[in-house]
C-alpha atoms as one frame of an Amber mdcrd trajectory, in Angstrom:
protein
 -26.284  35.607 -29.503 -24.950  33.828 -26.481 -21.235  34.076 -25.620 -20.775
  30.493 -26.858 -22.446  31.340 -30.196 -20.284  34.447 -30.549 -17.144  32.416
 -29.954 -18.356  29.797 -32.442 -18.979  32.483 -35.077 -15.556  34.001 -34.392
 -13.851  30.618 -34.764 -15.682  29.687 -37.958 -15.154  33.056 -39.627 -11.533
  33.197 -38.501 -10.816  30.240 -40.748 -11.784  32.416 -43.716  -9.708  35.344
 -42.430  -6.571  33.268 -42.009  -7.040  31.605 -45.393  -7.284  35.100 -46.885
  -4.051  36.082 -45.114  -2.410  32.942 -46.456  -3.517  33.790 -50.004  -2.191
  37.349 -49.712   1.138  35.954 -48.496   1.210  33.573 -51.468   0.671  36.527
 -53.814   3.474  38.375 -52.022   5.744  35.407 -52.723   5.489  36.243 -56.433
   7.751  39.242 -55.835  11.239  38.842 -57.233  13.232  40.721 -54.605  16.242
  40.893 -56.920  14.383  42.615 -59.770  13.618  46.286 -60.136   9.947  47.122
 -60.164   7.867  50.221 -60.753   6.161  52.163 -58.001   2.846  50.748 -59.202
   4.157  47.160 -58.970   5.595  47.901 -55.538   2.221  49.236 -54.410   0.570
  46.073 -55.690   2.784  44.036 -53.389   2.211  46.544 -50.595  -1.535  45.892
 -51.033  -0.896  42.157 -50.629   1.171  42.804 -47.504  -1.413  45.076 -45.909
  -4.242  42.676 -46.818  -2.292  39.858 -45.179  -1.777  41.923 -42.025  -5.435
  42.938 -41.802  -6.773  39.446 -42.492  -4.273  37.845 -40.096  -5.118  40.202
 -37.226  -8.894  40.324 -37.690  -9.526  37.182 -35.582  -7.395  38.527 -32.736
  -9.222  41.863 -32.422 -12.611  42.270 -30.742 -15.342  43.408 -33.127 -18.944
  44.436 -32.473 -19.679  41.885 -29.812 -17.429  39.133 -31.128 -14.635  38.185
 -28.785 -11.007  38.525 -29.729  -9.616  35.103 -30.464  -6.873  33.855 -28.213
  -4.430  31.078 -28.916  -5.886  29.049 -26.062  -9.264  28.905 -27.854  -7.437
  27.244 -30.740  -5.449  24.934 -28.531  -2.146  26.241 -29.898   0.889  27.551
 -28.092   3.087  29.799 -30.213   6.846  29.539 -30.058   8.712  32.613 -28.857
   9.483  33.440 -32.492   5.815  33.090 -33.531   4.677  35.180 -30.551   7.203
  37.910 -31.418   6.006  37.944 -35.038   2.380  38.094 -33.867   3.198  41.128
 -31.704   5.140  42.877 -34.485   2.205  42.320 -36.838  -0.162  43.810 -34.227
   1.967  46.924 -33.890   2.318  47.273 -37.659  -1.443  46.849 -38.098  -2.301
  49.405 -35.434   0.320  52.011 -36.274   0.709  51.741 -40.044  -2.052  49.767
 -41.765  -5.201  50.583 -39.779  -4.156  54.026 -38.551  -1.710  56.698 -39.640
   0.619  57.038 -36.684   2.908  59.991 -37.404   5.734  58.229 -35.557   5.654
  55.513 -38.228   5.488  57.721 -41.316   8.240  58.008 -43.908   7.418  60.852
 -46.275   9.363  63.501 -48.152   7.830  66.456 -49.986  10.146  68.793 -51.841
   9.604  71.506 -54.408  11.855  72.705 -57.167  11.563  75.490 -59.658  10.133
  73.848 -62.751  11.612  76.150 -65.345  14.159  78.934 -65.304  11.717  81.333
 -66.957   8.820  80.665 -64.542   8.382  80.960 -60.792   6.177  77.868 -60.540
   7.398  75.263 -58.060   6.906  71.579 -58.889   6.146  69.371 -55.904   7.855
  65.989 -55.590   6.315  63.565 -53.141   8.084  60.426 -51.962   6.347  58.050
 -49.578   7.976  54.863 -48.364   6.396  51.960 -50.201   8.602  49.465 -48.399
   7.613  45.889 -47.810   8.048  44.999 -44.179   8.068  41.340 -43.136   9.569
  40.072 -46.405  12.194  38.174 -44.446   9.466  36.726 -42.209   7.281  35.249
 -44.946   8.240  31.617 -44.319   7.756  31.966 -40.559   4.485  33.847 -41.055
   3.065  31.350 -43.558   4.072  28.424 -41.363   2.381  30.025 -38.354  -0.755
  30.840 -40.357  -0.855  27.212 -41.529  -0.763  26.028 -37.914  -3.649  28.365
 -37.031  -5.652  27.294 -40.099  -5.097  23.661 -39.127  -6.362  24.307 -35.605
  -9.454  26.083 -36.927 -10.105  23.376 -39.512  -9.897  20.793 -36.705 -12.414
  22.841 -34.686 -14.846  23.000 -37.616 -14.416  19.288 -38.327 -15.012  18.311
 -34.689 -18.039  20.618 -34.488 -19.951  18.719 -37.151 -19.049  15.204 -35.985
 -21.756  13.096 -34.385 -24.577  14.957 -36.090 -26.904  13.719 -38.798 -27.099
  17.193 -40.212 -25.474  20.437 -39.217 -26.285  23.999 -40.218 -24.944  27.224
 -38.803 -25.801  30.388 -40.675 -25.192  34.034 -40.049 -26.119  36.270 -42.985
 -26.401  40.009 -42.499 -28.426  40.248 -45.725 -31.180  38.004 -44.322 -31.719
  39.447 -40.845 -35.508  39.133 -41.012 -35.554  35.473 -42.011
């Protein structure tokens, strides 16, 4: 693929990635922050958060020959607040979601004697299942909507002035 084709593929597929991030953020909005929830429910929302982070950052990270997307390719200029959020999401992705940076871990393992008549120790493991970025959801969703709009405009403009347009990249049909 030429550099132009790689950029085109990145732009087209990034629309899907950012729509996925937007959906994960919408699912995260279902959380009632005033209600108590079980560890399992909390993990469900943590899955939405981490999916949103991964999907949001995928377009901005280089991958197997595809260029990392920059804001200039989209024709958008983030505000200082949007740029700061973007950077915080990058750090969170790299240190917490995609990798296990020990500097970012919050874990407690204790053991207590299970019964007075036995020497067996029962382990108790507590890992932070916190939900970062909850206070940033409106900012994040607004920013993602701007990026989706820019990508949708790119896709729309790409197919204008053609009688027929087809762009396909399917890893399952490499020989065809």
